[in-house]
């Protein structure tokens, strides 16, 4: 049983990654219903929380059906991070995560996110301040290092554990890689198998199919995997991984009816949480992924991203179901393990491979 503090997550939990403009409550809801074991909010600026910024505060919304759920914060200064931790504690999530992995320039240039990887003593100091400021279990998500010459994740893991974090998620790329190239799971495995490390270690990067999740467990020994881009428009990835790891067999890909049903649910929850205007607008980024693999879908997709009313969108989705009612999705003929990806040198896209 994998545990973070007193939170029990099962024998090999699947985590939904905190993704900016994606991992909001509506998206988390459809991932939860399809098997995600632990989910995180979008990352929240510590400075924004302290200033009472509306967008930052909205990201604190969590619902009982999501539990266990964590709130993720980021920042480059000790006092704002500690204050943000106290604000987060007031909304009663199950845990608090610190983002030390975001590679975006506007974050790193302020010494936050992956920017802190240039200053490990400061990273440790910031983490200790957050641990001290809250009663919540504190976890960290980070990367292997800033660049190929500073892959210091083994040292980082030990030092962060020493100041009190209760789990660590490692994205197997450096900051300079951004999301390009392939994730290096070898270093993730070294951290997990370090005899000094006794907290759960979760791996992140290039998990797009069940075989890769199994490979992560069997080859590298991680306690679970975090899935990000592969879940966008394809929340079924969680249930497919679980079924494959339990039985060695694949579930059939979701049908057109299933895809549209979940897309509608996502839309309905988006409108309920964000309102009829913003809820519709922000769903537009998801249709391409939900309908990925359907031939000649361009015209339907164009109509979906220009419609402005929920009922009109749902009517178009019903047309999709009728038009493609006999279409059968096929599984990709090639299902590589993580090792296959590393050996080939192929660039990971993070997209689902079904259809």
PDB file of C-alpha atoms in Angstrom, residues 44-175:
ATOM      1  CA  UNK A  44      -1.185  28.472  -8.166  1.00  0.00           C
ATOM      2  CA  UNK A  45       1.072  31.467  -7.679  1.00  0.00           C
ATOM      3  CA  UNK A  46       1.886  32.103  -4.033  1.00  0.00           C
ATOM      4  CA  UNK A  47       2.008  35.824  -4.785  1.00  0.00           C
ATOM      5  CA  UNK A  48      -1.402  35.632  -6.455  1.00  0.00           C
ATOM      6  CA  UNK A  49      -2.957  33.959  -3.434  1.00  0.00           C
ATOM      7  CA  UNK A  50      -1.583  36.572  -1.092  1.00  0.00           C
ATOM      8  CA  UNK A  51      -2.850  39.401  -3.315  1.00  0.00           C
ATOM      9  CA  UNK A  52      -6.254  37.678  -3.375  1.00  0.00           C
ATOM     10  CA  UNK A  53      -6.128  37.454  -7.172  1.00  0.00           C
ATOM     11  CA  UNK A  54      -9.440  36.126  -8.464  1.00  0.00           C
ATOM     12  CA  UNK A  55      -7.907  33.587 -10.854  1.00  0.00           C
ATOM     13  CA  UNK A  56      -5.599  32.206  -8.180  1.00  0.00           C
ATOM     14  CA  UNK A  57      -8.402  31.909  -5.623  1.00  0.00           C
ATOM     15  CA  UNK A  58     -10.657  30.117  -8.106  1.00  0.00           C
ATOM     16  CA  UNK A  59      -8.027  27.405  -8.474  1.00  0.00           C
ATOM     17  CA  UNK A  60      -8.511  26.522  -4.803  1.00  0.00           C
ATOM     18  CA  UNK A  61     -11.951  25.031  -5.535  1.00  0.00           C
ATOM     19  CA  UNK A  62     -12.066  21.343  -4.694  1.00  0.00           C
ATOM     20  CA  UNK A  63     -14.979  18.935  -4.312  1.00  0.00           C
ATOM     21  CA  UNK A  64     -15.514  15.954  -2.037  1.00  0.00           C
ATOM     22  CA  UNK A  65     -15.778  13.482  -4.923  1.00  0.00           C
ATOM     23  CA  UNK A  66     -12.235  14.390  -5.988  1.00  0.00           C
ATOM     24  CA  UNK A  67     -10.522  13.180  -2.832  1.00  0.00           C
ATOM     25  CA  UNK A  68      -7.740  12.568  -2.368  1.00  0.00           C
ATOM     26  CA  UNK A  69      -6.766  15.814  -4.063  1.00  0.00           C
ATOM     27  CA  UNK A  70      -3.794  18.139  -3.685  1.00  0.00           C
ATOM     28  CA  UNK A  71      -3.300  21.848  -4.239  1.00  0.00           C
ATOM     29  CA  UNK A  72      -0.066  22.817  -5.995  1.00  0.00           C
ATOM     30  CA  UNK A  73       1.654  26.157  -5.386  1.00  0.00           C
ATOM     31  CA  UNK A  74       4.749  27.813  -6.810  1.00  0.00           C
ATOM     32  CA  UNK A  75       6.930  30.767  -5.910  1.00  0.00           C
ATOM     33  CA  UNK A  76      10.504  31.837  -5.427  1.00  0.00           C
ATOM     34  CA  UNK A  77      10.359  33.550  -2.031  1.00  0.00           C
ATOM     35  CA  UNK A  78      10.131  31.959   1.388  1.00  0.00           C
ATOM     36  CA  UNK A  79       7.577  34.190   3.115  1.00  0.00           C
ATOM     37  CA  UNK A  80       4.956  34.242   0.312  1.00  0.00           C
ATOM     38  CA  UNK A  81       5.228  30.475  -0.101  1.00  0.00           C
ATOM     39  CA  UNK A  82       4.710  29.912   3.635  1.00  0.00           C
ATOM     40  CA  UNK A  83       1.754  32.312   3.677  1.00  0.00           C
ATOM     41  CA  UNK A  84       0.260  30.621   0.611  1.00  0.00           C
ATOM     42  CA  UNK A  85       0.576  27.257   2.354  1.00  0.00           C
ATOM     43  CA  UNK A  86      -1.530  28.576   5.227  1.00  0.00           C
ATOM     44  CA  UNK A  87      -4.171  29.888   2.814  1.00  0.00           C
ATOM     45  CA  UNK A  88      -4.263  26.510   1.060  1.00  0.00           C
ATOM     46  CA  UNK A  89      -4.647  24.685   4.360  1.00  0.00           C
ATOM     47  CA  UNK A  90      -7.843  26.647   5.041  1.00  0.00           C
ATOM     48  CA  UNK A  91      -9.638  25.015   2.089  1.00  0.00           C
ATOM     49  CA  UNK A  92      -8.747  21.563   3.446  1.00  0.00           C
ATOM     50  CA  UNK A  93      -7.157  19.656   0.570  1.00  0.00           C
ATOM     51  CA  UNK A  94      -5.572  16.297   1.341  1.00  0.00           C
ATOM     52  CA  UNK A  95      -2.053  17.513   0.638  1.00  0.00           C
ATOM     53  CA  UNK A  96      -0.009  20.436  -0.632  1.00  0.00           C
ATOM     54  CA  UNK A  97       2.458  20.139  -3.501  1.00  0.00           C
ATOM     55  CA  UNK A  98       5.267  22.521  -4.399  1.00  0.00           C
ATOM     56  CA  UNK A  99       6.018  23.016  -8.077  1.00  0.00           C
ATOM     57  CA  UNK A 100       9.757  22.989  -8.661  1.00  0.00           C
ATOM     58  CA  UNK A 101       9.409  21.737 -12.218  1.00  0.00           C
ATOM     59  CA  UNK A 102       7.585  24.229 -14.441  1.00  0.00           C
ATOM     60  CA  UNK A 103      10.017  25.133 -17.263  1.00  0.00           C
ATOM     61  CA  UNK A 104       8.167  28.185 -18.622  1.00  0.00           C
ATOM     62  CA  UNK A 105      10.377  31.267 -18.820  1.00  0.00           C
ATOM     63  CA  UNK A 106       7.956  33.657 -17.088  1.00  0.00           C
ATOM     64  CA  UNK A 107       8.068  31.328 -14.050  1.00  0.00           C
ATOM     65  CA  UNK A 108      11.732  30.329 -14.050  1.00  0.00           C
ATOM     66  CA  UNK A 109      13.002  33.896 -14.487  1.00  0.00           C
ATOM     67  CA  UNK A 110      11.539  34.665 -11.054  1.00  0.00           C
ATOM     68  CA  UNK A 111      13.420  31.773  -9.480  1.00  0.00           C
ATOM     69  CA  UNK A 112      10.256  29.688  -9.218  1.00  0.00           C
ATOM     70  CA  UNK A 113       9.277  26.375 -10.805  1.00  0.00           C
ATOM     71  CA  UNK A 114      12.287  24.725 -12.421  1.00  0.00           C
ATOM     72  CA  UNK A 115      14.207  27.986 -11.984  1.00  0.00           C
ATOM     73  CA  UNK A 116      14.998  26.931  -8.420  1.00  0.00           C
ATOM     74  CA  UNK A 117      17.047  24.010  -9.772  1.00  0.00           C
ATOM     75  CA  UNK A 118      19.912  26.475 -10.178  1.00  0.00           C
ATOM     76  CA  UNK A 119      19.992  27.015  -6.413  1.00  0.00           C
ATOM     77  CA  UNK A 120      19.492  23.790  -4.474  1.00  0.00           C
ATOM     78  CA  UNK A 121      20.178  25.301  -1.010  1.00  0.00           C
ATOM     79  CA  UNK A 122      17.401  27.816  -1.651  1.00  0.00           C
ATOM     80  CA  UNK A 123      15.131  25.027  -2.895  1.00  0.00           C
ATOM     81  CA  UNK A 124      15.676  23.196   0.375  1.00  0.00           C
ATOM     82  CA  UNK A 125      15.079  26.351   2.391  1.00  0.00           C
ATOM     83  CA  UNK A 126      11.807  27.125   0.584  1.00  0.00           C
ATOM     84  CA  UNK A 127      10.607  23.569   1.088  1.00  0.00           C
ATOM     85  CA  UNK A 128      11.425  23.613   4.783  1.00  0.00           C
ATOM     86  CA  UNK A 129       9.473  26.857   5.182  1.00  0.00           C
ATOM     87  CA  UNK A 130       6.371  25.342   3.584  1.00  0.00           C
ATOM     88  CA  UNK A 131       6.609  22.158   5.655  1.00  0.00           C
ATOM     89  CA  UNK A 132       6.855  24.262   8.808  1.00  0.00           C
ATOM     90  CA  UNK A 133       3.923  26.483   7.812  1.00  0.00           C
ATOM     91  CA  UNK A 134       1.287  23.768   7.348  1.00  0.00           C
ATOM     92  CA  UNK A 135      -0.073  20.620   8.930  1.00  0.00           C
ATOM     93  CA  UNK A 136      -0.833  19.182   5.512  1.00  0.00           C
ATOM     94  CA  UNK A 137       1.447  16.528   4.013  1.00  0.00           C
ATOM     95  CA  UNK A 138       3.838  18.372   1.696  1.00  0.00           C
ATOM     96  CA  UNK A 139       5.015  16.837  -1.570  1.00  0.00           C
ATOM     97  CA  UNK A 140       7.228  18.136  -4.378  1.00  0.00           C
ATOM     98  CA  UNK A 141       7.200  17.802  -8.152  1.00  0.00           C
ATOM     99  CA  UNK A 142      10.463  18.606  -9.891  1.00  0.00           C
ATOM    100  CA  UNK A 143      12.784  17.678 -12.739  1.00  0.00           C
ATOM    101  CA  UNK A 144      16.138  15.907 -13.068  1.00  0.00           C
ATOM    102  CA  UNK A 145      18.033  19.189 -12.990  1.00  0.00           C
ATOM    103  CA  UNK A 146      18.462  22.428 -14.899  1.00  0.00           C
ATOM    104  CA  UNK A 147      20.433  20.933 -17.805  1.00  0.00           C
ATOM    105  CA  UNK A 148      22.496  17.896 -18.762  1.00  0.00           C
ATOM    106  CA  UNK A 149      25.433  19.177 -16.705  1.00  0.00           C
ATOM    107  CA  UNK A 150      23.406  19.525 -13.511  1.00  0.00           C
ATOM    108  CA  UNK A 151      21.251  16.434 -13.133  1.00  0.00           C
ATOM    109  CA  UNK A 152      21.290  16.566  -9.340  1.00  0.00           C
ATOM    110  CA  UNK A 153      17.984  14.877  -8.585  1.00  0.00           C
ATOM    111  CA  UNK A 154      19.562  12.249  -6.319  1.00  0.00           C
ATOM    112  CA  UNK A 155      20.969  14.911  -4.018  1.00  0.00           C
ATOM    113  CA  UNK A 156      17.738  16.908  -4.230  1.00  0.00           C
ATOM    114  CA  UNK A 157      15.606  13.913  -3.244  1.00  0.00           C
ATOM    115  CA  UNK A 158      17.661  13.228  -0.129  1.00  0.00           C
ATOM    116  CA  UNK A 159      17.754  16.837   0.995  1.00  0.00           C
ATOM    117  CA  UNK A 160      14.037  17.435   0.451  1.00  0.00           C
ATOM    118  CA  UNK A 161      13.184  14.246   2.299  1.00  0.00           C
ATOM    119  CA  UNK A 162      15.394  15.404   5.173  1.00  0.00           C
ATOM    120  CA  UNK A 163      13.362  18.617   5.572  1.00  0.00           C
ATOM    121  CA  UNK A 164      10.067  16.776   5.661  1.00  0.00           C
ATOM    122  CA  UNK A 165       8.434  16.179   2.300  1.00  0.00           C
ATOM    123  CA  UNK A 166       6.293  13.044   2.234  1.00  0.00           C
ATOM    124  CA  UNK A 167       6.431  12.152  -1.477  1.00  0.00           C
ATOM    125  CA  UNK A 168       8.363  13.175  -4.568  1.00  0.00           C
ATOM    126  CA  UNK A 169       7.304  13.218  -8.216  1.00  0.00           C
ATOM    127  CA  UNK A 170      10.094  13.399 -10.779  1.00  0.00           C
ATOM    128  CA  UNK A 171       9.606  14.452 -14.376  1.00  0.00           C
ATOM    129  CA  UNK A 172      12.377  12.680 -16.251  1.00  0.00           C
ATOM    130  CA  UNK A 173      13.595  15.721 -18.192  1.00  0.00           C
ATOM    131  CA  UNK A 174      15.768  18.728 -17.429  1.00  0.00           C
ATOM    132  CA  UNK A 175      14.471  22.273 -17.596  1.00  0.00           C
TER     133      UNK A 175
END
